[in-house]
Amino acid sequence: MRCVAVRPTPAWHRARSGFTLVELAVTLVVMAALVAAAMPFMSEFIGSRTAESYAEEMVSTLRQARSEAMKRRLEVTVCAGQDLSDANASCSGTATWSEGWISFVDFNNDGDRDADEPLLRVFSGPIGLKTSVASAHSLTLARTGILLRADGAALDGDDPSSVRFEPSKGSDRAARTVCVNRQGRVALLKGAGACE
């Protein structure tokens, strides 16, 4: 048998494991700088998504209201709401939709919910929005699907009704505008622009 001598490996040949304290500190400083640079963009992104989410919920509510009006052959109203946590939810009578909104079958076509008028949908409180302002306090869709004035008459002119959602943080680009034309068609616009 032969004996083989094993030589110890020099220190500079050994594999290093882990990080030095200096490497870790440099990495943390670089990460902190990247996070600080991304915060304004992240804030606008979150605001934009919040506004878009609520605007899409409004679009869904208006499309359901138009569909229900044509299906039931009755007027259906969507209005800015109050007391949204119980079955007595009603219209607020203002054009500020920041507490939420309701849709209901409007038997007497007055744009306000009475006790005998069934609720179709209740959406409470857009949170994280600066404003949610509409061109009217209620939108009534006729049995033919067209948009009516609060008094039940057909709209004058071609100006669409709108509801605008603006986030608490971010620019006007992050806002979303929901437009409803005379025919009851709903569109969602990016930004705080006017409906056409």
mmCIF file of N, CA, C and O in Angstrom, residues 65-119:
data_model
loop_
_atom_site.group_PDB
_atom_site.id
_atom_site.type_symbol
_atom_site.label_atom_id
_atom_site.label_comp_id
_atom_site.label_asym_id
_atom_site.label_seq_id
_atom_site.Cartn_x
_atom_site.Cartn_y
_atom_site.Cartn_z
ATOM 1 N N ALA A 65 -78.454 48.337 -15.373
ATOM 2 C CA ALA A 65 -79.674 49.142 -15.293
ATOM 3 C C ALA A 65 -80.352 49.231 -16.661
ATOM 4 O O ALA A 65 -81.573 49.104 -16.774
ATOM 5 N N ARG A 66 -79.566 49.433 -17.708
ATOM 6 C CA ARG A 66 -80.132 49.514 -19.066
ATOM 7 C C ARG A 66 -80.760 48.178 -19.458
ATOM 8 O O ARG A 66 -81.870 48.124 -20.000
ATOM 9 N N SER A 67 -80.062 47.099 -19.158
ATOM 10 C CA SER A 67 -80.573 45.767 -19.470
ATOM 11 C C SER A 67 -81.868 45.472 -18.704
ATOM 12 O O SER A 67 -82.839 44.974 -19.276
ATOM 13 N N GLU A 68 -81.882 45.803 -17.399
ATOM 14 C CA GLU A 68 -83.080 45.578 -16.586
ATOM 15 C C GLU A 68 -84.252 46.431 -17.069
ATOM 16 O O GLU A 68 -85.394 45.982 -17.056
ATOM 17 N N ALA A 69 -83.987 47.672 -17.482
ATOM 18 C CA ALA A 69 -85.058 48.543 -17.974
ATOM 19 C C ALA A 69 -85.713 47.937 -19.221
ATOM 20 O O ALA A 69 -86.937 47.936 -19.352
ATOM 21 N N MET A 70 -84.898 47.415 -20.129
ATOM 22 C CA MET A 70 -85.450 46.828 -21.349
ATOM 23 C C MET A 70 -86.130 45.491 -21.057
ATOM 24 O O MET A 70 -87.169 45.187 -21.636
ATOM 25 N N LYS A 71 -85.558 44.710 -20.132
ATOM 26 C CA LYS A 71 -86.139 43.407 -19.796
ATOM 27 C C LYS A 71 -87.478 43.567 -19.079
ATOM 28 O O LYS A 71 -88.454 42.896 -19.408
ATOM 29 N N ARG A 72 -87.541 44.462 -18.099
ATOM 30 C CA ARG A 72 -88.754 44.644 -17.300
ATOM 31 C C ARG A 72 -89.767 45.578 -17.951
ATOM 32 O O ARG A 72 -90.891 45.680 -17.487
ATOM 33 N N ARG A 73 -89.319 46.305 -18.968
ATOM 34 C CA ARG A 73 -90.155 47.316 -19.645
ATOM 35 C C ARG A 73 -90.603 48.376 -18.642
ATOM 36 O O ARG A 73 -91.743 48.838 -18.654
ATOM 37 N N LEU A 74 -89.695 48.770 -17.756
ATOM 38 C CA LEU A 74 -89.907 49.806 -16.741
ATOM 39 C C LEU A 74 -88.659 50.672 -16.660
ATOM 40 O O LEU A 74 -87.576 50.237 -17.042
ATOM 41 N N GLU A 75 -88.811 51.886 -16.143
ATOM 42 C CA GLU A 75 -87.657 52.749 -15.957
ATOM 43 C C GLU A 75 -86.811 52.242 -14.797
ATOM 44 O O GLU A 75 -87.325 51.784 -13.785
ATOM 45 N N VAL A 76 -85.495 52.347 -14.946
ATOM 46 C CA VAL A 76 -84.538 51.998 -13.901
ATOM 47 C C VAL A 76 -83.635 53.209 -13.699
ATOM 48 O O VAL A 76 -83.144 53.784 -14.661
ATOM 49 N N THR A 77 -83.449 53.588 -12.434
ATOM 50 C CA THR A 77 -82.642 54.761 -12.102
ATOM 51 C C THR A 77 -81.388 54.349 -11.348
ATOM 52 O O THR A 77 -81.424 53.457 -10.503
ATOM 53 N N VAL A 78 -80.292 55.013 -11.668
ATOM 54 C CA VAL A 78 -79.037 54.900 -10.923
ATOM 55 C C VAL A 78 -78.799 56.278 -10.334
ATOM 56 O O VAL A 78 -78.843 57.280 -11.050
ATOM 57 N N CYS A 79 -78.602 56.350 -9.015
ATOM 58 C CA CYS A 79 -78.418 57.658 -8.383
ATOM 59 C C CYS A 79 -77.346 57.611 -7.308
ATOM 60 O O CYS A 79 -76.997 56.542 -6.801
ATOM 61 N N ALA A 80 -76.823 58.801 -6.972
ATOM 62 C CA ALA A 80 -75.894 58.925 -5.848
ATOM 63 C C ALA A 80 -76.651 58.519 -4.599
ATOM 64 O O ALA A 80 -77.778 58.950 -4.371
ATOM 65 N N GLY A 81 -76.055 57.657 -3.769
ATOM 66 C CA GLY A 81 -76.791 57.077 -2.657
ATOM 67 C C GLY A 81 -76.404 57.595 -1.290
ATOM 68 O O GLY A 81 -75.387 58.256 -1.107
ATOM 69 N N GLN A 82 -77.272 57.265 -0.342
ATOM 70 C CA GLN A 82 -77.024 57.523 1.078
ATOM 71 C C GLN A 82 -77.668 56.386 1.867
ATOM 72 O O GLN A 82 -78.528 55.688 1.346
ATOM 73 N N ASP A 83 -77.244 56.182 3.116
ATOM 74 C CA ASP A 83 -77.728 55.071 3.957
ATOM 75 C C ASP A 83 -77.586 53.734 3.232
ATOM 76 O O ASP A 83 -78.515 52.938 3.176
ATOM 77 N N LEU A 84 -76.407 53.497 2.699
ATOM 78 C CA LEU A 84 -76.196 52.333 1.843
ATOM 79 C C LEU A 84 -76.019 51.021 2.592
ATOM 80 O O LEU A 84 -75.982 49.964 1.980
ATOM 81 N N SER A 85 -75.926 51.079 3.904
ATOM 82 C CA SER A 85 -75.673 49.864 4.661
ATOM 83 C C SER A 85 -76.938 49.078 5.008
ATOM 84 O O SER A 85 -76.849 47.981 5.533
ATOM 85 N N ASP A 86 -78.096 49.610 4.718
ATOM 86 C CA ASP A 86 -79.320 48.873 5.040
ATOM 87 C C ASP A 86 -80.268 48.834 3.842
ATOM 88 O O ASP A 86 -79.979 49.380 2.787
ATOM 89 N N ALA A 87 -81.402 48.195 4.024
ATOM 90 C CA ALA A 87 -82.371 48.033 2.938
ATOM 91 C C ALA A 87 -83.091 49.337 2.599
ATOM 92 O O ALA A 87 -83.814 49.401 1.620
ATOM 93 N N ASN A 88 -82.908 50.371 3.423
ATOM 94 C CA ASN A 88 -83.558 51.657 3.172
ATOM 95 C C ASN A 88 -82.668 52.606 2.386
ATOM 96 O O ASN A 88 -82.835 53.812 2.466
ATOM 97 N N ALA A 89 -81.716 52.078 1.642
ATOM 98 C CA ALA A 89 -80.833 52.923 0.846
ATOM 99 C C ALA A 89 -81.670 53.831 -0.043
ATOM 100 O O ALA A 89 -82.700 53.419 -0.587
ATOM 101 N N SER A 90 -81.233 55.073 -0.171
ATOM 102 C CA SER A 90 -81.996 56.035 -0.960
ATOM 103 C C SER A 90 -81.053 56.943 -1.738
ATOM 104 O O SER A 90 -79.836 56.901 -1.555
ATOM 105 N N CYS A 91 -81.627 57.780 -2.580
ATOM 106 C CA CYS A 91 -80.851 58.738 -3.358
ATOM 107 C C CYS A 91 -80.493 59.928 -2.474
ATOM 108 O O CYS A 91 -81.310 60.380 -1.673
ATOM 109 N N SER A 92 -79.282 60.441 -2.640
ATOM 110 C CA SER A 92 -78.832 61.561 -1.812
ATOM 111 C C SER A 92 -79.334 62.898 -2.328
ATOM 112 O O SER A 92 -79.383 63.859 -1.580
ATOM 113 N N GLY A 93 -79.672 62.977 -3.609
ATOM 114 C CA GLY A 93 -80.141 64.234 -4.189
ATOM 115 C C GLY A 93 -79.015 65.172 -4.583
ATOM 116 O O GLY A 93 -79.270 66.294 -4.986
ATOM 117 N N THR A 94 -77.759 64.722 -4.476
ATOM 118 C CA THR A 94 -76.625 65.557 -4.877
ATOM 119 C C THR A 94 -75.903 64.903 -6.054
ATOM 120 O O THR A 94 -76.070 63.715 -6.321
ATOM 121 N N ALA A 95 -75.070 65.692 -6.711
ATOM 122 C CA ALA A 95 -74.288 65.176 -7.841
ATOM 123 C C ALA A 95 -72.935 64.642 -7.383
ATOM 124 O O ALA A 95 -72.098 64.317 -8.199
ATOM 125 N N THR A 96 -72.719 64.547 -6.079
ATOM 126 C CA THR A 96 -71.479 63.975 -5.542
ATOM 127 C C THR A 96 -71.742 62.521 -5.182
ATOM 128 O O THR A 96 -72.518 62.232 -4.286
ATOM 129 N N TRP A 97 -71.072 61.630 -5.867
ATOM 130 C CA TRP A 97 -71.321 60.203 -5.734
ATOM 131 C C TRP A 97 -70.289 59.540 -4.828
ATOM 132 O O TRP A 97 -70.077 58.334 -4.892
ATOM 133 N N SER A 98 -69.652 60.295 -3.946
ATOM 134 C CA SER A 98 -68.545 59.771 -3.149
ATOM 135 C C SER A 98 -68.970 58.785 -2.071
ATOM 136 O O SER A 98 -68.148 58.029 -1.578
ATOM 137 N N GLU A 99 -70.238 58.752 -1.669
ATOM 138 C CA GLU A 99 -70.694 57.745 -0.692
ATOM 139 C C GLU A 99 -71.049 56.431 -1.364
ATOM 140 O O GLU A 99 -71.134 55.406 -0.723
ATOM 141 N N GLY A 100 -71.289 56.460 -2.672
ATOM 142 C CA GLY A 100 -71.666 55.272 -3.413
ATOM 143 C C GLY A 100 -72.917 55.545 -4.233
ATOM 144 O O GLY A 100 -73.342 56.689 -4.382
ATOM 145 N N TRP A 101 -73.520 54.482 -4.757
ATOM 146 C CA TRP A 101 -74.712 54.647 -5.586
ATOM 147 C C TRP A 101 -75.600 53.421 -5.492
ATOM 148 O O TRP A 101 -75.201 52.368 -5.029
ATOM 149 N N ILE A 102 -76.836 53.621 -5.943
ATOM 150 C CA ILE A 102 -77.809 52.527 -5.974
ATOM 151 C C ILE A 102 -78.478 52.510 -7.341
ATOM 152 O O ILE A 102 -78.497 53.522 -8.051
ATOM 153 N N SER A 103 -78.997 51.362 -7.708
ATOM 154 C CA SER A 103 -79.878 51.288 -8.886
ATOM 155 C C SER A 103 -81.161 50.596 -8.421
ATOM 156 O O SER A 103 -81.120 49.696 -7.574
ATOM 157 N N PHE A 104 -82.270 51.055 -8.961
ATOM 158 C CA PHE A 104 -83.571 50.535 -8.532
ATOM 159 C C PHE A 104 -84.590 50.711 -9.647
ATOM 160 O O PHE A 104 -84.409 51.527 -10.547
ATOM 161 N N VAL A 105 -85.657 49.912 -9.593
ATOM 162 C CA VAL A 105 -86.767 50.057 -10.526
ATOM 163 C C VAL A 105 -87.563 51.271 -10.077
ATOM 164 O O VAL A 105 -88.022 51.341 -8.939
ATOM 165 N N ASP A 106 -87.710 52.239 -10.971
ATOM 166 C CA ASP A 106 -88.345 53.521 -10.639
ATOM 167 C C ASP A 106 -89.779 53.525 -11.187
ATOM 168 O O ASP A 106 -90.038 54.011 -12.276
ATOM 169 N N PHE A 107 -90.706 52.963 -10.407
ATOM 170 C CA PHE A 107 -92.087 52.826 -10.875
ATOM 171 C C PHE A 107 -92.718 54.160 -11.248
ATOM 172 O O PHE A 107 -93.434 54.260 -12.238
ATOM 173 N N ASN A 108 -92.492 55.205 -10.444
ATOM 174 C CA ASN A 108 -93.133 56.497 -10.717
ATOM 175 C C ASN A 108 -92.228 57.458 -11.496
ATOM 176 O O ASN A 108 -92.604 58.597 -11.737
ATOM 177 N N ASN A 109 -91.046 57.000 -11.888
ATOM 178 C CA ASN A 109 -90.131 57.760 -12.728
ATOM 179 C C ASN A 109 -89.842 59.162 -12.186
ATOM 180 O O ASN A 109 -89.850 60.122 -12.929
ATOM 181 N N ASP A 110 -89.574 59.250 -10.884
ATOM 182 C CA ASP A 110 -89.261 60.557 -10.307
ATOM 183 C C ASP A 110 -87.778 60.723 -9.969
ATOM 184 O O ASP A 110 -87.355 61.757 -9.481
ATOM 185 N N GLY A 111 -86.959 59.694 -10.210
ATOM 186 C CA GLY A 111 -85.528 59.783 -9.953
ATOM 187 C C GLY A 111 -85.156 59.592 -8.493
ATOM 188 O O GLY A 111 -83.986 59.667 -8.157
ATOM 189 N N ASP A 112 -86.150 59.367 -7.610
ATOM 190 C CA ASP A 112 -85.902 59.101 -6.193
ATOM 191 C C ASP A 112 -86.514 57.763 -5.826
ATOM 192 O O ASP A 112 -87.586 57.407 -6.312
ATOM 193 N N ARG A 113 -85.844 57.046 -4.921
ATOM 194 C CA ARG A 113 -86.339 55.726 -4.531
ATOM 195 C C ARG A 113 -87.389 55.836 -3.444
ATOM 196 O O ARG A 113 -87.182 56.453 -2.407
ATOM 197 N N ASP A 114 -88.548 55.226 -3.689
ATOM 198 C CA ASP A 114 -89.607 55.112 -2.684
ATOM 199 C C ASP A 114 -89.520 53.729 -2.045
ATOM 200 O O ASP A 114 -88.861 52.829 -2.563
ATOM 201 N N ALA A 115 -90.206 53.534 -0.942
ATOM 202 C CA ALA A 115 -90.122 52.285 -0.179
ATOM 203 C C ALA A 115 -90.556 51.062 -0.989
ATOM 204 O O ALA A 115 -90.037 49.966 -0.779
ATOM 205 N N ASP A 116 -91.501 51.232 -1.930
ATOM 206 C CA ASP A 116 -91.999 50.089 -2.691
ATOM 207 C C ASP A 116 -91.189 49.799 -3.956
ATOM 208 O O ASP A 116 -91.505 48.871 -4.687
ATOM 209 N N GLU A 117 -90.136 50.555 -4.212
ATOM 210 C CA GLU A 117 -89.337 50.365 -5.424
ATOM 211 C C GLU A 117 -88.125 49.476 -5.096
ATOM 212 O O GLU A 117 -87.302 49.819 -4.251
ATOM 213 N N PRO A 118 -88.043 48.306 -5.752
ATOM 214 C CA PRO A 118 -86.997 47.337 -5.404
ATOM 215 C C PRO A 118 -85.591 47.777 -5.822
ATOM 216 O O PRO A 118 -85.395 48.318 -6.907
ATOM 217 N N LEU A 119 -84.649 47.530 -4.925
ATOM 218 C CA LEU A 119 -83.242 47.785 -5.220
ATOM 219 C C LEU A 119 -82.714 46.711 -6.157
ATOM 220 O O LEU A 119 -83.015 45.529 -5.995
#
